[in-house]
PDB file of C-alpha atoms in Angstrom:
ATOM      1  CA  GLU A 812      73.729  87.458  82.441  1.00 61.00           C
ATOM      2  CA  THR A 813      70.651  85.625  83.710  1.00 69.00           C
ATOM      3  CA  GLY A 814      68.986  85.113  80.335  1.00 94.00           C
ATOM      4  CA  VAL A 815      66.478  87.861  80.971  1.00 97.00           C
ATOM      5  CA  THR A 816      66.909  91.148  79.121  1.00 97.00           C
ATOM      6  CA  GLN A 817      65.115  94.425  79.596  1.00 98.00           C
ATOM      7  CA  THR A 818      64.964  97.540  77.443  1.00 97.00           C
ATOM      8  CA  PRO A 819      65.350 100.383  77.855  1.00 97.00           C
ATOM      9  CA  ARG A 820      67.683 100.358  80.854  1.00 96.00           C
ATOM     10  CA  HIS A 821      66.875 103.963  81.690  1.00 97.00           C
ATOM     11  CA  LEU A 822      63.798 106.009  80.792  1.00 96.00           C
ATOM     12  CA  VAL A 823      62.818 109.542  81.599  1.00 96.00           C
ATOM     13  CA  MET A 824      59.249 110.550  80.734  1.00 93.00           C
ATOM     14  CA  GLY A 825      56.757 113.300  81.318  1.00 90.00           C
ATOM     15  CA  MET A 826      53.389 112.621  82.916  1.00 89.00           C
ATOM     16  CA  THR A 827      51.590 112.901  79.602  1.00 88.00           C
ATOM     17  CA  ASN A 828      53.871 110.572  77.717  1.00 89.00           C
ATOM     18  CA  LYS A 829      53.138 107.014  76.615  1.00 94.00           C
ATOM     19  CA  LYS A 830      56.028 104.552  76.722  1.00 95.00           C
ATOM     20  CA  SER A 831      56.576 100.832  76.883  1.00 97.00           C
ATOM     21  CA  LEU A 832      59.031  98.646  78.759  1.00 98.00           C
ATOM     22  CA  LYS A 833      60.143  95.421  77.146  1.00 98.00           C
ATOM     23  CA  CYS A 834      61.319  92.177  78.711  1.00 98.00           C
ATOM     24  CA  GLU A 835      62.576  89.076  76.926  1.00 98.00           C
ATOM     25  CA  GLN A 836      63.649  85.769  78.467  1.00 97.00           C
ATOM     26  CA  HIS A 837      65.799  83.175  76.760  1.00 95.00           C
ATOM     27  CA  LEU A 838      65.389  80.476  79.392  1.00 95.00           C
ATOM     28  CA  GLY A 839      62.383  78.578  78.006  1.00 94.00           C
ATOM     29  CA  HIS A 840      60.342  79.566  81.071  1.00 93.00           C
ATOM     30  CA  ASN A 841      56.583  79.693  81.158  1.00 91.00           C
ATOM     31  CA  ALA A 842      55.984  82.358  83.803  1.00 92.00           C
ATOM     32  CA  MET A 843      56.957  86.036  83.668  1.00 93.00           C
ATOM     33  CA  TYR A 844      56.602  88.778  86.237  1.00 93.00           C
ATOM     34  CA  TRP A 845      56.745  92.530  86.614  1.00 95.00           C
ATOM     35  CA  TYR A 846      58.006  93.985  89.882  1.00 95.00           C
ATOM     36  CA  LYS A 847      58.367  97.540  91.109  1.00 95.00           C
ATOM     37  CA  GLN A 848      61.286  98.470  93.373  1.00 95.00           C
ATOM     38  CA  SER A 849      61.095 101.865  95.022  1.00 92.00           C
ATOM     39  CA  ALA A 850      63.634 103.308  97.421  1.00 83.00           C
ATOM     40  CA  LYS A 851      63.216 101.946 100.928  1.00 71.00           C
ATOM     41  CA  LYS A 852      60.313  99.660  99.983  1.00 79.00           C
ATOM     42  CA  PRO A 853      60.204  95.934  99.450  1.00 82.00           C
ATOM     43  CA  LEU A 854      59.980  94.548  95.973  1.00 90.00           C
ATOM     44  CA  GLU A 855      56.334  94.815  94.925  1.00 90.00           C
ATOM     45  CA  LEU A 856      54.852  92.213  92.633  1.00 91.00           C
ATOM     46  CA  MET A 857      52.734  93.879  89.945  1.00 93.00           C
ATOM     47  CA  PHE A 858      51.704  91.288  87.380  1.00 92.00           C
ATOM     48  CA  VAL A 859      52.191  87.573  86.747  1.00 90.00           C
ATOM     49  CA  TYR A 860      51.739  85.755  83.475  1.00 90.00           C
ATOM     50  CA  ASN A 861      51.823  81.993  83.152  1.00 83.00           C
ATOM     51  CA  PHE A 862      51.655  80.463  79.662  1.00 77.00           C
ATOM     52  CA  LYS A 863      50.750  83.956  78.366  1.00 72.00           C
ATOM     53  CA  GLU A 864      47.736  84.191  80.656  1.00 75.00           C
ATOM     54  CA  GLN A 865      47.654  86.830  83.384  1.00 76.00           C
ATOM     55  CA  THR A 866      47.318  85.068  86.698  1.00 74.00           C
ATOM     56  CA  GLU A 867      47.930  87.994  89.026  1.00 73.00           C
ATOM     57  CA  ASN A 868      47.196  91.669  89.009  1.00 71.00           C
ATOM     58  CA  ASN A 869      48.294  92.994  92.340  1.00 72.00           C
ATOM     59  CA  SER A 870      45.945  95.997  92.512  1.00 83.00           C
ATOM     60  CA  VAL A 871      48.060  97.933  90.098  1.00 91.00           C
ATOM     61  CA  PRO A 872      46.688 101.258  88.753  1.00 92.00           C
ATOM     62  CA  SER A 873      45.310 101.138  85.209  1.00 92.00           C
ATOM     63  CA  ARG A 874      48.026 103.544  84.036  1.00 94.00           C
ATOM     64  CA  PHE A 875      50.183 100.401  83.960  1.00 95.00           C
ATOM     65  CA  SER A 876      49.055  97.962  81.281  1.00 94.00           C
ATOM     66  CA  PRO A 877      50.893  94.649  80.780  1.00 94.00           C
ATOM     67  CA  GLU A 878      51.019  92.618  77.580  1.00 95.00           C
ATOM     68  CA  CYS A 879      52.353  89.119  77.069  1.00 94.00           C
ATOM     69  CA  PRO A 880      52.231  88.078  73.418  1.00 93.00           C
ATOM     70  CA  ASN A 881      54.100  84.842  74.028  1.00 92.00           C
ATOM     71  CA  SER A 882      55.981  83.079  76.829  1.00 90.00           C
ATOM     72  CA  SER A 883      59.264  84.778  75.957  1.00 95.00           C
ATOM     73  CA  HIS A 884      58.133  88.403  75.796  1.00 96.00           C
ATOM     74  CA  LEU A 885      56.502  90.723  78.302  1.00 96.00           C
ATOM     75  CA  PHE A 886      55.682  94.349  77.960  1.00 97.00           C
ATOM     76  CA  LEU A 887      54.621  97.053  80.380  1.00 97.00           C
ATOM     77  CA  HIS A 888      52.785  99.925  78.725  1.00 97.00           C
ATOM     78  CA  LEU A 889      52.953 103.193  80.638  1.00 96.00           C
ATOM     79  CA  HIS A 890      50.432 106.028  80.252  1.00 94.00           C
ATOM     80  CA  THR A 891      49.921 109.269  82.232  1.00 93.00           C
ATOM     81  CA  LEU A 892      52.214 108.251  85.053  1.00 94.00           C
ATOM     82  CA  GLN A 893      52.801 110.149  88.251  1.00 94.00           C
ATOM     83  CA  PRO A 894      56.130 111.201  89.782  1.00 94.00           C
ATOM     84  CA  GLU A 895      55.636 108.611  92.535  1.00 93.00           C
ATOM     85  CA  ASP A 896      55.792 105.911  89.834  1.00 95.00           C
ATOM     86  CA  SER A 897      59.499 106.647  89.488  1.00 96.00           C
ATOM     87  CA  ALA A 898      61.225 103.397  90.408  1.00 96.00           C
ATOM     88  CA  LEU A 899      63.229 100.463  89.131  1.00 96.00           C
ATOM     89  CA  TYR A 900      60.946  98.111  87.187  1.00 98.00           C
ATOM     90  CA  LEU A 901      62.198  94.562  87.242  1.00 97.00           C
ATOM     91  CA  CYS A 902      61.084  91.702  84.999  1.00 97.00           C
ATOM     92  CA  ALA A 903      61.584  88.138  86.100  1.00 95.00           C
ATOM     93  CA  SER A 904      60.837  84.717  84.765  1.00 94.00           C
ATOM     94  CA  SER A 905      60.511  81.240  86.206  1.00 91.00           C
ATOM     95  CA  GLN A 906      59.787  77.748  84.948  1.00 89.00           C
ATOM     96  CA  GLY A 907      56.257  77.959  86.303  1.00 80.00           C
ATOM     97  CA  ASP A 908      54.400  80.076  88.853  1.00 72.00           C
ATOM     98  CA  ARG A 909      54.310  77.402  91.543  1.00 74.00           C
ATOM     99  CA  ALA A 910      55.616  77.685  95.043  1.00 68.00           C
ATOM    100  CA  GLY A 911      59.356  77.319  95.144  1.00 73.00           C
ATOM    101  CA  ASP A 912      60.080  78.097  91.508  1.00 83.00           C
ATOM    102  CA  THR A 913      63.234  80.151  91.306  1.00 87.00           C
ATOM    103  CA  GLN A 914      62.856  83.538  89.697  1.00 91.00           C
ATOM    104  CA  TYR A 915      65.480  84.969  87.372  1.00 93.00           C
ATOM    105  CA  PHE A 916      65.531  88.732  87.209  1.00 95.00           C
ATOM    106  CA  GLY A 917      66.442  91.041  84.373  1.00 96.00           C
ATOM    107  CA  PRO A 918      68.657  94.102  84.905  1.00 96.00           C
ATOM    108  CA  GLY A 919      65.648  96.388  85.287  1.00 96.00           C
ATOM    109  CA  THR A 920      64.539  99.660  83.778  1.00 97.00           C
ATOM    110  CA  ARG A 921      65.214 102.747  85.879  1.00 96.00           C
ATOM    111  CA  LEU A 922      62.164 104.970  85.276  1.00 96.00           C
ATOM    112  CA  THR A 923      61.980 108.647  86.164  1.00 96.00           C
ATOM    113  CA  VAL A 924      58.684 110.491  85.759  1.00 95.00           C
ATOM    114  CA  LEU A 925      58.985 114.228  85.656  1.00 93.00           C
TER     115      LEU A 925
ATOM    116  CA  GLY B1387      49.037  89.594 103.340  1.00 52.00           C
ATOM    117  CA  GLN B1388      51.560  88.079 105.654  1.00 59.00           C
ATOM    118  CA  GLN B1389      55.046  89.439 105.153  1.00 80.00           C
ATOM    119  CA  VAL B1390      58.468  88.413 106.195  1.00 91.00           C
ATOM    120  CA  MET B1391      60.402  90.808 108.394  1.00 94.00           C
ATOM    121  CA  GLN B1392      64.096  91.189 107.911  1.00 96.00           C
ATOM    122  CA  ILE B1393      66.510  92.463 110.554  1.00 96.00           C
ATOM    123  CA  PRO B1394      68.664  94.393 110.621  1.00 96.00           C
ATOM    124  CA  GLN B1395      67.714  96.829 107.919  1.00 93.00           C
ATOM    125  CA  TYR B1396      71.334  97.973 107.630  1.00 95.00           C
ATOM    126  CA  GLN B1397      74.504  96.141 108.496  1.00 95.00           C
ATOM    127  CA  HIS B1398      77.939  97.803 108.582  1.00 96.00           C
ATOM    128  CA  VAL B1399      80.676  95.178 108.787  1.00 97.00           C
ATOM    129  CA  GLN B1400      84.424  95.443 108.965  1.00 97.00           C
ATOM    130  CA  GLU B1401      86.116  93.340 106.346  1.00 97.00           C
ATOM    131  CA  GLY B1402      87.042  89.991 107.819  1.00 97.00           C
ATOM    132  CA  GLU B1403      84.258  89.991 110.401  1.00 97.00           C
ATOM    133  CA  ASP B1404      81.234  87.709 110.514  1.00 97.00           C
ATOM    134  CA  PHE B1405      77.602  88.780 110.564  1.00 95.00           C
ATOM    135  CA  THR B1406      74.102  87.333 110.503  1.00 97.00           C
ATOM    136  CA  THR B1407      70.909  88.646 109.011  1.00 97.00           C
ATOM    137  CA  TYR B1408      67.512  87.312 109.970  1.00 97.00           C
ATOM    138  CA  CYS B1409      64.197  86.723 108.284  1.00 97.00           C
ATOM    139  CA  ASN B1410      61.120  86.216 110.489  1.00 97.00           C
ATOM    140  CA  SER B1411      57.499  85.316 109.814  1.00 94.00           C
ATOM    141  CA  SER B1412      54.462  85.130 112.100  1.00 92.00           C
ATOM    142  CA  THR B1413      53.165  82.139 110.125  1.00 91.00           C
ATOM    143  CA  THR B1414      54.695  78.842 109.095  1.00 93.00           C
ATOM    144  CA  LEU B1415      56.522  79.056 105.765  1.00 92.00           C
ATOM    145  CA  SER B1416      56.415  76.410 103.102  1.00 90.00           C
ATOM    146  CA  ASN B1417      59.827  77.491 101.899  1.00 92.00           C
ATOM    147  CA  ILE B1418      62.122  80.459 101.993  1.00 95.00           C
ATOM    148  CA  GLN B1419      64.347  81.837  99.253  1.00 95.00           C
ATOM    149  CA  TRP B1420      67.315  84.197  99.533  1.00 97.00           C
ATOM    150  CA  TYR B1421      68.382  86.668  96.904  1.00 96.00           C
ATOM    151  CA  LYS B1422      71.282  89.131  96.692  1.00 97.00           C
ATOM    152  CA  GLN B1423      71.136  92.461  94.927  1.00 96.00           C
ATOM    153  CA  ARG B1424      74.398  94.285  94.328  1.00 95.00           C
ATOM    154  CA  PRO B1425      74.323  98.108  94.233  1.00 93.00           C
ATOM    155  CA  GLY B1426      72.912  99.150  90.869  1.00 90.00           C
ATOM    156  CA  GLY B1427      72.083  95.525  90.041  1.00 93.00           C
ATOM    157  CA  HIS B1428      69.152  93.174  90.123  1.00 94.00           C
ATOM    158  CA  PRO B1429      68.181  90.434  92.576  1.00 95.00           C
ATOM    159  CA  VAL B1430      70.033  87.173  92.027  1.00 95.00           C
ATOM    160  CA  PHE B1431      68.782  83.902  93.450  1.00 94.00           C
ATOM    161  CA  LEU B1432      71.081  82.417  96.076  1.00 96.00           C
ATOM    162  CA  ILE B1433      69.277  79.473  97.636  1.00 96.00           C
ATOM    163  CA  GLN B1434      65.981  77.887  98.662  1.00 94.00           C
ATOM    164  CA  LEU B1435      65.281  76.170 101.941  1.00 95.00           C
ATOM    165  CA  VAL B1436      62.350  73.804 102.295  1.00 94.00           C
ATOM    166  CA  LYS B1437      62.876  71.428 105.238  1.00 95.00           C
ATOM    167  CA  SER B1438      62.539  72.230 108.911  1.00 97.00           C
ATOM    168  CA  GLY B1439      65.970  72.852 110.456  1.00 97.00           C
ATOM    169  CA  GLU B1440      67.619  72.718 107.031  1.00 97.00           C
ATOM    170  CA  VAL B1441      71.146  74.157 106.755  1.00 98.00           C
ATOM    171  CA  LYS B1442      72.854  74.843 103.475  1.00 97.00           C
ATOM    172  CA  LYS B1443      76.290  76.297 102.837  1.00 97.00           C
ATOM    173  CA  GLN B1444      77.711  78.202  99.891  1.00 96.00           C
ATOM    174  CA  LYS B1445      81.400  78.890 100.592  1.00 96.00           C
ATOM    175  CA  ARG B1446      81.341  81.549 103.297  1.00 97.00           C
ATOM    176  CA  LEU B1447      77.516  81.797 103.351  1.00 98.00           C
ATOM    177  CA  THR B1448      75.455  79.558 105.653  1.00 98.00           C
ATOM    178  CA  PHE B1449      71.673  79.550 105.318  1.00 98.00           C
ATOM    179  CA  GLN B1450      69.410  78.088 107.971  1.00 98.00           C
ATOM    180  CA  PHE B1451      65.680  77.366 108.169  1.00 98.00           C
ATOM    181  CA  GLY B1452      64.220  77.309 111.656  1.00 97.00           C
ATOM    182  CA  GLU B1453      62.800  74.181 113.252  1.00 96.00           C
ATOM    183  CA  ALA B1454      59.323  75.740 113.290  1.00 96.00           C
ATOM    184  CA  LYS B1455      59.753  77.035 109.720  1.00 96.00           C
ATOM    185  CA  LYS B1456      58.998  80.575 110.861  1.00 96.00           C
ATOM    186  CA  ASN B1457      62.406  82.070 110.503  1.00 97.00           C
ATOM    187  CA  SER B1458      65.557  81.847 108.525  1.00 98.00           C
ATOM    188  CA  SER B1459      69.040  83.232 108.776  1.00 98.00           C
ATOM    189  CA  LEU B1460      71.973  84.006 106.561  1.00 98.00           C
ATOM    190  CA  HIS B1461      75.406  83.977 108.214  1.00 98.00           C
ATOM    191  CA  ILE B1462      78.457  85.255 106.357  1.00 97.00           C
ATOM    192  CA  THR B1463      81.946  84.550 107.701  1.00 97.00           C
ATOM    193  CA  ALA B1464      85.071  86.558 106.972  1.00 97.00           C
ATOM    194  CA  THR B1465      83.173  89.240 105.097  1.00 97.00           C
ATOM    195  CA  GLN B1466      84.728  90.524 101.890  1.00 97.00           C
ATOM    196  CA  THR B1467      84.033  93.661  99.873  1.00 96.00           C
ATOM    197  CA  THR B1468      82.330  91.473  97.308  1.00 96.00           C
ATOM    198  CA  ASP B1469      79.630  90.744  99.885  1.00 97.00           C
ATOM    199  CA  VAL B1470      78.325  94.307  99.602  1.00 97.00           C
ATOM    200  CA  GLY B1471      74.695  94.475  98.575  1.00 96.00           C
ATOM    201  CA  THR B1472      71.193  93.919  99.821  1.00 96.00           C
ATOM    202  CA  TYR B1473      70.133  90.459 100.885  1.00 97.00           C
ATOM    203  CA  PHE B1474      66.458  89.656 100.518  1.00 96.00           C
ATOM    204  CA  CYS B1475      64.497  86.720 101.836  1.00 96.00           C
ATOM    205  CA  ALA B1476      61.258  85.823 100.094  1.00 94.00           C
ATOM    206  CA  ARG B1477      58.340  83.632 101.108  1.00 91.00           C
ATOM    207  CA  THR B1478      55.791  81.983  98.907  1.00 82.00           C
ATOM    208  CA  ASP B1479      52.217  83.143  99.627  1.00 76.00           C
ATOM    209  CA  SER B1480      49.060  81.051  99.494  1.00 67.00           C
ATOM    210  CA  TRP B1481      48.896  81.370  95.740  1.00 68.00           C
ATOM    211  CA  GLY B1482      52.497  80.441  95.130  1.00 68.00           C
ATOM    212  CA  LYS B1483      53.707  83.992  94.571  1.00 80.00           C
ATOM    213  CA  LEU B1484      56.909  85.270  96.060  1.00 85.00           C
ATOM    214  CA  GLN B1485      56.719  88.008  98.741  1.00 89.00           C
ATOM    215  CA  PHE B1486      59.970  89.722  99.459  1.00 92.00           C
ATOM    216  CA  GLY B1487      61.165  91.135 102.696  1.00 93.00           C
ATOM    217  CA  ALA B1488      62.513  94.690 102.826  1.00 93.00           C
ATOM    218  CA  GLY B1489      66.102  93.388 102.729  1.00 94.00           C
ATOM    219  CA  THR B1490      69.259  93.900 104.731  1.00 96.00           C
ATOM    220  CA  GLN B1491      71.625  96.347 103.163  1.00 95.00           C
ATOM    221  CA  VAL B1492      75.246  95.327 103.852  1.00 97.00           C
ATOM    222  CA  VAL B1493      78.093  97.805 103.740  1.00 97.00           C
ATOM    223  CA  VAL B1494      81.598  96.484 104.142  1.00 96.00           C
ATOM    224  CA  THR B1495      84.398  98.707 105.466  1.00 93.00           C
ATOM    225  CA  PRO B1496      87.896  97.759 104.299  1.00 88.00           C
TER     226      PRO B1496
END
């Protein structure tokens, strides 16, 4: 256990569905991240929040919509996804978003888009 | 943006043998972090290297940062089945965000 939880752990959805991924960290960190991990591709940073403010949007399509209501919770809202969006979505947190801050990852949500 | 390149992509190791995986960059790195991801698991932080020529050890794992701070290596001695997984190095970009390499997937044969 790293102190970062994610729900659900597995999700299967159709292209017309709307779903949300949830991440919660119990480490008192100020920064939270969403990553996408596809087969045979490096971890891709999607979004960064620091003190609830979005500081990075790594050219992610608008069908992915993040929400950070407070420093402990992070959501990723999914809408009209494509099959190529099937991947492991990892949430991470760190003390801050500065260089060298260690990131602690959650277990991930395995998403399959049909 | 600049990425770190990891070699090899795959590493098959006989249990008990040693191996090394490398992380290379074309630009000078401010620091390098290493993570391990077990099959079906999530990345777990192993270590961070900051100083030129720095060497850190964790039991059978030895991490090294090159003198020019453009490369790093992870050497594992006497490989065990628990070493199975993918080892990622990650650099910090200009804005302080981590950029991960593609990883070295390690398979251990008993």
